[in-house]
Amino acid sequence: MRFLEPLRHRSFRALAAGRTLGAFGNSVAPVALAFAVLDRTGSAVDLGLVVGARSLANVLLLLFGGVLADRLPRAVILQGTETAAGLSQALIAVSVLCGFSTLPFLVSLSVVNGAVSAMSMPAAGAITPQTVPRELLAPSNALLGLLINGVRIAGAGVAGVVVAAAGSGWALAVNSLLFFAAALAYHAVRLPSGERTPGSRPIADLVAGWHEFRSRTWVWAVVAQFAVVNAAGFGALSVIGPVVADETFGRSGWGLALATQTAGALLGGIVAAHWQPRHALFLGVALVALDALPVLTLGWWPSFVPVLIAMLAAGLAMEQFSVAWDVSLQEHIPPDRLARVYSYDILGSIAAMPLGQIAAGPLVQHFGREPVLVTCGMLSLVATGLALCSREVRKLTNRPAAPAVPTGS
């Protein structure tokens, strides 16, 4: 079965195990940390400070993470970052269980976690082509997406159960063990020799990465598209969505809607592994238009079943895009600069997202819920249409498969 073929390669098996365990830990962490802060201070403002500190450190250090991932062995970076994440979560767990956690302490460790995440994300995206032959890139990325989306569904539920049964401190302890297990899995990744790329100076490396990013219209056009899609679509969905649910089909219905979106992503991953059109990027970018469906549905038809259908379609479409995007970058960007391009991609895609989340509430108060939701959906559609105007986006093709190279299978 082609979908499972990447698992024949030892290094990919280790990578898949590490990324799955790390994603499981990252899905447990927000729930456990949120209740740890609320148990300690009872303040939503304090929780915002802790979460915001992590996001700020993440954004500020993403580009540096790309430089490191192109200079140093990526498997070693992933081992180190997961170990650091495990240690920081263990410290928070001990402070909560022993009663000495303070707001400055929690904020400081959140900064550490954000920095660790910034170091790991470019390496995690760029390492996949080193673990499988080129002809298996699409099923490899699809399988990783399937595993990661699966544990995201399970992680929040596990965190809730552990917090309810044993408290936030023990949930954080479980969280730290997951990160240590991920580090152990990455230790088994064996990459071809010549992986390390010596650098000159960090600024020069960033400039070289920027040149790779801006010299390809299809790259920056799609990143610009997602700057709008994430700010408008995700910002509206994450802030206004729960409010609509509270007034209509209920909180449990909203939780089911989010789970349905992830289920759509699981289905999208299976489809992407078996269907690899020649112009995969064009198709993926076009399908992003379906990501506007949940926001438009909440604005025009805020009922349970229509929202479920919209979320399912959006999840499937976004996973199709995600696999096409990863394969396109991995095939067309030089391997020694791939992590830096990933870092510019991630930064550009998420930089405006906090602005969308912050602005959503005041905009609803001023203009009303339906106009804001519909406008956000339309902005996503316009951004997608503009990206499709790029000839490079429409014409980029998957490269023919190269002869397989042994990868430690």
Coordinates of C-alpha atoms in Angstrom, one line a residue:
M1 CA 0.0 0.0 0.0
R2 CA 1.7 3.2 -1.2
F3 CA 0.3 5.2 1.7
L4 CA 2.4 3.1 4.1
E5 CA 5.5 2.7 1.9
P6 CA 7.5 5.5 3.7
L7 CA 7.4 3.3 6.9
R8 CA 9.7 0.9 5.2
H9 CA 12.5 3.4 5.8
R10 CA 14.0 3.3 9.3
S11 CA 14.8 7.0 9.6
F12 CA 11.3 8.0 8.5
R13 CA 9.8 5.6 11.1
A14 CA 11.8 7.4 13.8
L15 CA 10.9 10.8 12.4
A16 CA 7.2 9.9 12.3
A17 CA 7.3 8.6 15.9
G18 CA 9.1 11.8 17.1
R19 CA 6.8 14.2 15.3
T20 CA 3.7 12.2 16.5
L21 CA 4.8 12.2 20.1
G22 CA 5.8 15.9 19.9
A23 CA 2.5 16.8 18.5
F24 CA 0.7 14.8 21.2
G25 CA 2.7 16.8 23.8
N26 CA 1.9 20.1 22.1
S27 CA -1.8 19.3 22.1
V28 CA -1.7 18.4 25.8
A29 CA 0.4 21.5 26.8
P30 CA -2.1 24.4 26.2
V31 CA -4.9 22.7 28.2
A32 CA -2.7 21.7 31.1
L33 CA -0.9 25.1 31.2
A34 CA -4.1 27.0 31.0
F35 CA -5.6 25.3 34.0
A36 CA -2.4 25.5 35.9
V37 CA -2.4 29.3 35.5
L38 CA -6.1 29.6 36.3
D39 CA -5.7 27.4 39.4
R40 CA -2.8 29.6 40.5
T41 CA -4.1 33.1 39.8
G42 CA -7.7 32.7 38.6
S43 CA -7.0 35.5 36.1
A44 CA -7.7 35.4 32.4
V45 CA -5.3 38.4 32.1
D46 CA -2.5 36.4 33.6
L47 CA -3.3 33.5 31.3
G48 CA -3.0 35.9 28.3
L49 CA 0.4 37.0 29.5
V50 CA 1.7 33.4 29.8
V51 CA 0.3 32.4 26.3
G52 CA 1.4 35.7 24.7
A53 CA 4.9 35.4 26.0
R54 CA 5.2 32.0 24.3
S55 CA 3.8 33.4 21.0
L56 CA 6.1 36.4 21.1
A57 CA 9.3 34.3 21.6
N58 CA 8.2 32.0 18.9
V59 CA 7.7 34.8 16.3
L60 CA 10.9 36.6 17.2
L61 CA 13.2 33.5 16.9
L62 CA 11.6 31.7 13.9
L63 CA 14.1 33.0 11.4
F64 CA 17.1 32.2 13.6
G65 CA 15.6 28.6 13.9
G66 CA 15.8 28.4 10.1
V67 CA 19.4 29.4 10.1
L68 CA 20.3 26.8 12.7
A69 CA 18.4 24.1 10.8
D70 CA 20.4 24.7 7.6
R71 CA 23.7 24.9 9.5
L72 CA 23.4 22.0 12.0
P73 CA 22.2 18.4 11.8
R74 CA 18.4 18.6 11.9
A75 CA 17.9 15.4 13.8
V76 CA 20.2 16.7 16.6
I77 CA 18.2 20.0 16.7
L78 CA 15.0 18.1 17.1
Q79 CA 16.5 15.9 19.9
G80 CA 17.7 19.0 21.7
T81 CA 14.5 21.0 21.3
E82 CA 12.2 18.2 22.5
T83 CA 14.6 17.6 25.5
A84 CA 14.4 21.3 26.4
A85 CA 10.6 21.3 26.0
G86 CA 10.4 18.3 28.3
L87 CA 12.6 19.9 30.9
S88 CA 10.7 23.2 30.9
Q89 CA 7.3 21.4 31.2
A90 CA 8.8 19.2 34.0
L91 CA 9.9 22.4 35.9
I92 CA 6.4 23.9 35.5
A93 CA 4.9 20.6 36.7
V94 CA 7.1 20.5 39.8
S95 CA 6.3 24.1 40.6
V96 CA 2.6 23.5 40.4
L97 CA 2.7 20.3 42.4
C98 CA 4.9 21.7 45.1
G99 CA 3.1 25.1 45.2
F100 CA 5.8 27.5 44.4
S101 CA 4.7 28.5 40.9
T102 CA 4.5 32.3 40.3
L103 CA 3.4 34.3 37.4
P104 CA 7.0 35.5 36.5
F105 CA 8.2 31.9 36.7
L106 CA 5.4 30.7 34.4
V107 CA 6.0 33.5 31.9
S108 CA 9.7 32.8 31.9
L109 CA 9.2 29.1 31.1
S110 CA 6.6 30.0 28.4
V111 CA 9.3 32.2 26.7
V112 CA 11.6 29.1 26.8
N113 CA 8.9 26.9 25.3
G114 CA 8.3 29.5 22.5
A115 CA 12.0 29.7 21.8
V116 CA 12.3 25.9 21.6
S117 CA 9.3 25.7 19.3
A118 CA 10.9 28.3 17.0
M119 CA 14.1 26.3 16.8
S120 CA 12.3 23.0 16.0
M121 CA 9.6 24.0 13.4
P122 CA 11.9 24.8 10.4
A123 CA 14.0 21.6 11.1
A124 CA 10.9 19.4 11.4
G125 CA 9.6 20.7 8.0
A126 CA 13.0 20.4 6.2
I127 CA 14.1 17.0 7.4
T128 CA 11.5 14.9 5.7
P129 CA 13.2 14.7 2.3
Q130 CA 16.3 13.4 4.0
T131 CA 14.5 10.3 5.3
V132 CA 12.7 9.0 2.1
P133 CA 13.3 8.9 -1.7
R134 CA 11.8 11.7 -3.7
E135 CA 9.0 9.6 -5.1
L136 CA 7.7 9.1 -1.6
L137 CA 7.6 12.7 -0.6
A138 CA 3.8 13.1 -1.1
P139 CA 2.8 9.9 0.9
S140 CA 5.4 10.8 3.5
N141 CA 3.9 14.3 4.1
A142 CA 0.4 12.9 4.0
L143 CA 1.2 10.2 6.5
L144 CA 2.8 12.7 8.9
G145 CA -0.2 14.9 8.6
L146 CA -2.5 12.0 9.3
L147 CA -0.6 11.0 12.4
I148 CA -0.3 14.6 13.7
N149 CA -3.9 15.4 13.2
G150 CA -4.9 12.1 14.9
V151 CA -3.0 12.9 18.1
R152 CA -4.2 16.5 18.1
I153 CA -7.8 15.1 18.4
A154 CA -6.7 12.7 21.2
G155 CA -4.3 15.1 23.0
A156 CA -6.9 17.7 24.1
G157 CA -9.2 15.0 25.4
V158 CA -6.4 13.2 27.3
A159 CA -5.3 16.5 28.8
G160 CA -8.9 17.3 30.0
V161 CA -9.3 13.8 31.5
V162 CA -5.9 14.0 33.4
V163 CA -6.6 17.6 34.6
A164 CA -10.0 16.6 35.9
A165 CA -8.8 13.4 37.5
A166 CA -5.4 14.3 38.9
G167 CA -4.9 18.1 38.5
S168 CA -3.0 20.3 36.1
G169 CA 0.4 19.5 37.7
W170 CA 0.2 15.9 36.8
A171 CA -1.1 16.7 33.3
L172 CA 2.0 18.8 32.9
A173 CA 4.1 15.9 34.1
V174 CA 2.6 13.6 31.5
N175 CA 3.2 16.4 29.0
S176 CA 6.9 16.5 29.8
L177 CA 7.2 12.7 29.4
L178 CA 5.7 12.9 25.9
F179 CA 8.4 15.4 24.9
F180 CA 11.2 13.2 26.4
A181 CA 9.8 10.3 24.4
A182 CA 9.9 12.4 21.2
A183 CA 13.5 13.2 21.8
L184 CA 14.3 9.5 22.2
A185 CA 12.5 8.7 19.0
Y186 CA 14.5 11.4 17.1
H187 CA 17.7 9.8 18.4
A188 CA 17.0 6.9 16.0
V189 CA 17.0 9.1 12.9
R190 CA 20.0 8.4 10.7
L191 CA 20.6 10.8 7.9
P192 CA 22.9 10.6 4.9
S193 CA 26.4 12.1 5.3
G194 CA 26.9 15.7 4.1
E195 CA 23.8 16.9 5.9
R196 CA 25.6 19.7 7.7
T197 CA 25.9 23.0 5.8
P198 CA 28.5 25.4 7.1
G199 CA 27.3 29.0 7.4
S200 CA 29.1 32.3 7.2
R201 CA 27.3 34.7 9.5
P202 CA 23.7 34.5 10.7
I203 CA 22.7 37.8 9.0
A204 CA 24.3 36.6 5.7
D205 CA 22.5 33.3 6.1
L206 CA 19.2 35.1 6.6
V207 CA 19.8 37.2 3.5
A208 CA 20.5 34.1 1.5
G209 CA 17.3 32.5 2.7
W210 CA 15.4 35.7 1.9
H211 CA 16.8 35.6 -1.6
E212 CA 15.5 32.0 -2.1
F213 CA 12.1 33.1 -0.6
R214 CA 11.5 36.3 -2.7
S215 CA 13.0 35.0 -5.9
R216 CA 10.2 32.5 -6.4
T217 CA 6.9 34.2 -6.9
W218 CA 4.9 31.0 -6.2
V219 CA 6.4 31.0 -2.7
W220 CA 5.8 34.5 -1.5
A221 CA 2.4 34.7 -3.3
V222 CA 1.1 31.7 -1.3
V223 CA 2.6 33.0 2.0
A224 CA 0.9 36.4 1.3
Q225 CA -2.3 34.5 0.7
F226 CA -2.0 32.8 4.1
A227 CA -1.1 36.0 5.9
V228 CA -4.7 37.1 5.0
V229 CA -6.4 33.7 5.3
N230 CA -4.9 33.1 8.8
A231 CA -5.6 36.6 10.1
A232 CA -9.1 36.9 8.7
G233 CA -10.3 33.3 8.6
F234 CA -8.6 31.8 11.7
G235 CA -8.9 35.0 13.7
A236 CA -12.7 35.2 13.1
L237 CA -13.2 31.5 13.7
S238 CA -11.2 31.2 16.9
V239 CA -12.7 34.4 18.5
I240 CA -16.2 34.8 17.1
G241 CA -16.9 31.0 16.6
P242 CA -17.3 30.2 20.3
V243 CA -19.6 33.2 20.8
V244 CA -21.9 32.1 17.9
A245 CA -21.9 28.6 19.4
D246 CA -22.8 29.9 22.8
E247 CA -25.8 31.6 21.3
T248 CA -26.9 28.9 19.0
F249 CA -25.9 25.2 19.0
G250 CA -23.9 25.1 22.3
R251 CA -20.3 24.6 23.4
S252 CA -20.4 20.8 23.0
G253 CA -21.5 21.4 19.4
W254 CA -18.6 23.7 18.8
G255 CA -16.2 21.1 20.2
L256 CA -17.6 18.6 17.8
A257 CA -17.3 21.1 14.9
L258 CA -13.6 21.5 15.7
A259 CA -13.1 17.7 15.9
T260 CA -15.0 17.4 12.5
Q261 CA -12.5 19.8 11.0
T262 CA -9.6 17.7 12.1
A263 CA -11.4 14.6 10.9
G264 CA -11.7 16.3 7.5
A265 CA -7.9 16.8 7.6
L266 CA -7.4 13.1 8.3
L267 CA -9.5 12.3 5.2
G268 CA -7.6 14.9 3.2
G269 CA -4.3 13.3 4.2
I270 CA -5.5 9.9 2.9
V271 CA -6.6 11.4 -0.4
A272 CA -3.4 13.4 -0.8
A273 CA -1.3 10.2 -0.3
H274 CA -3.0 8.4 -3.2
W275 CA -3.8 11.3 -5.6
Q276 CA -0.8 13.4 -6.8
P277 CA -1.9 15.6 -9.7
R278 CA 0.9 17.1 -11.8
H279 CA -0.2 20.7 -10.8
A280 CA -0.7 19.9 -7.2
L281 CA 0.1 23.4 -5.9
F282 CA -2.4 25.0 -8.2
L283 CA -5.1 22.6 -7.0
G284 CA -4.1 23.0 -3.3
V285 CA -4.2 26.8 -3.5
A286 CA -7.5 26.8 -5.2
L287 CA -9.0 24.4 -2.5
V288 CA -8.0 27.0 0.2
A289 CA -11.2 28.8 -1.0
L290 CA -13.1 26.2 1.0
D291 CA -11.5 27.4 4.2
A292 CA -13.8 30.4 4.0
L293 CA -16.8 28.2 4.3
P294 CA -16.9 27.9 8.1
V295 CA -16.7 31.7 8.6
L296 CA -19.3 32.4 5.9
T297 CA -21.6 29.7 7.3
L298 CA -21.3 31.1 10.9
G299 CA -22.3 34.5 9.4
W300 CA -25.1 33.4 7.1
W301 CA -26.4 30.1 8.5
P302 CA -25.2 29.5 12.1
S303 CA -26.8 26.1 12.5
F304 CA -25.1 22.9 13.7
V305 CA -25.3 20.7 10.6
P306 CA -24.2 23.3 8.1
V307 CA -21.3 24.3 10.3
L308 CA -20.2 20.6 10.6
I309 CA -20.3 20.2 6.8
A310 CA -18.4 23.4 6.3
M311 CA -15.7 22.4 8.9
L312 CA -15.3 19.0 7.3
A313 CA -14.8 20.5 3.9
A314 CA -12.4 23.1 5.2
G315 CA -10.3 20.4 7.0
L316 CA -10.1 18.2 3.9
A317 CA -9.1 21.1 1.6
M318 CA -6.5 22.5 3.9
E319 CA -4.8 19.2 4.3
Q320 CA -4.7 18.8 0.5
F321 CA -3.0 22.2 0.3
S322 CA -0.6 21.3 3.1
V323 CA 0.7 18.2 1.4
A324 CA 1.0 20.0 -2.0
W325 CA 2.8 22.9 -0.3
D326 CA 5.3 20.8 1.6
V327 CA 6.1 18.6 -1.5
S328 CA 6.5 21.7 -3.7
L329 CA 9.0 23.3 -1.2
Q330 CA 10.9 20.1 -0.7
E331 CA 11.3 19.4 -4.4
H332 CA 12.1 23.0 -5.6
I333 CA 14.1 24.6 -2.8
P334 CA 17.8 23.7 -2.5
P335 CA 18.1 21.4 0.5
D336 CA 20.8 23.5 2.2
R337 CA 18.4 26.5 2.3
L338 CA 15.1 24.7 2.8
A339 CA 14.8 25.3 6.5
R340 CA 15.3 29.1 6.1
V341 CA 12.6 29.2 3.5
Y342 CA 10.3 27.3 5.9
S343 CA 11.1 29.8 8.6
Y344 CA 10.1 32.7 6.3
D345 CA 7.0 30.8 5.3
I346 CA 5.9 30.2 8.9
L347 CA 6.7 33.7 10.0
G348 CA 4.8 35.3 7.1
S349 CA 1.8 33.0 7.5
I350 CA 1.3 33.6 11.2
A351 CA 2.6 37.1 11.8
A352 CA -0.7 38.8 11.3
M353 CA -2.8 36.1 13.0
P354 CA -2.7 37.7 16.5
L355 CA -3.9 41.0 15.0
G356 CA -6.9 39.3 13.5
Q357 CA -7.7 37.6 16.8
I358 CA -7.3 40.9 18.8
A359 CA -9.3 42.9 16.3
A360 CA -12.2 40.5 15.9
G361 CA -14.0 41.4 19.2
P362 CA -13.9 45.2 18.8
L363 CA -15.0 44.9 15.1
V364 CA -18.0 42.8 16.1
Q365 CA -19.0 45.3 18.7
H366 CA -18.8 48.2 16.2
F367 CA -20.1 46.6 13.0
G368 CA -22.0 43.5 14.1
R369 CA -21.3 39.8 14.0
E370 CA -22.6 38.9 10.5
P371 CA -20.9 41.7 8.6
V372 CA -17.5 40.9 10.2
L373 CA -17.8 37.2 9.6
V374 CA -18.8 37.6 6.0
T375 CA -16.1 40.2 5.4
C376 CA -13.5 37.9 6.8
G377 CA -14.7 35.1 4.6
M378 CA -14.6 37.3 1.5
L379 CA -11.1 38.5 2.4
S380 CA -9.9 34.9 2.4
L381 CA -11.6 34.3 -1.0
V382 CA -10.0 37.5 -2.5
A383 CA -6.5 36.5 -1.2
T384 CA -6.9 33.0 -2.7
G385 CA -8.0 34.6 -6.1
L386 CA -5.0 36.9 -6.1
A387 CA -2.6 33.9 -5.4
L388 CA -4.1 32.1 -8.3
C389 CA -3.4 35.1 -10.6
S390 CA 0.3 34.1 -10.3
R391 CA 1.4 32.1 -13.4
E392 CA 4.0 30.3 -11.3
V393 CA 1.4 29.1 -8.9
R394 CA -0.7 27.8 -11.8
K395 CA 2.1 26.2 -13.7
L396 CA 4.4 24.7 -11.0
T397 CA 4.7 21.0 -11.6
N398 CA 5.8 18.1 -9.5
R399 CA 9.2 16.8 -10.6
P400 CA 9.6 13.3 -12.0
A401 CA 10.7 10.8 -9.4
A402 CA 14.5 10.4 -9.1
P403 CA 16.2 7.1 -8.6
A404 CA 15.8 6.0 -5.0
V405 CA 18.8 6.7 -2.8
P406 CA 19.4 4.5 0.3
T407 CA 18.2 6.3 3.4
G408 CA 18.9 3.8 6.2
S409 CA 15.9 1.6 5.6

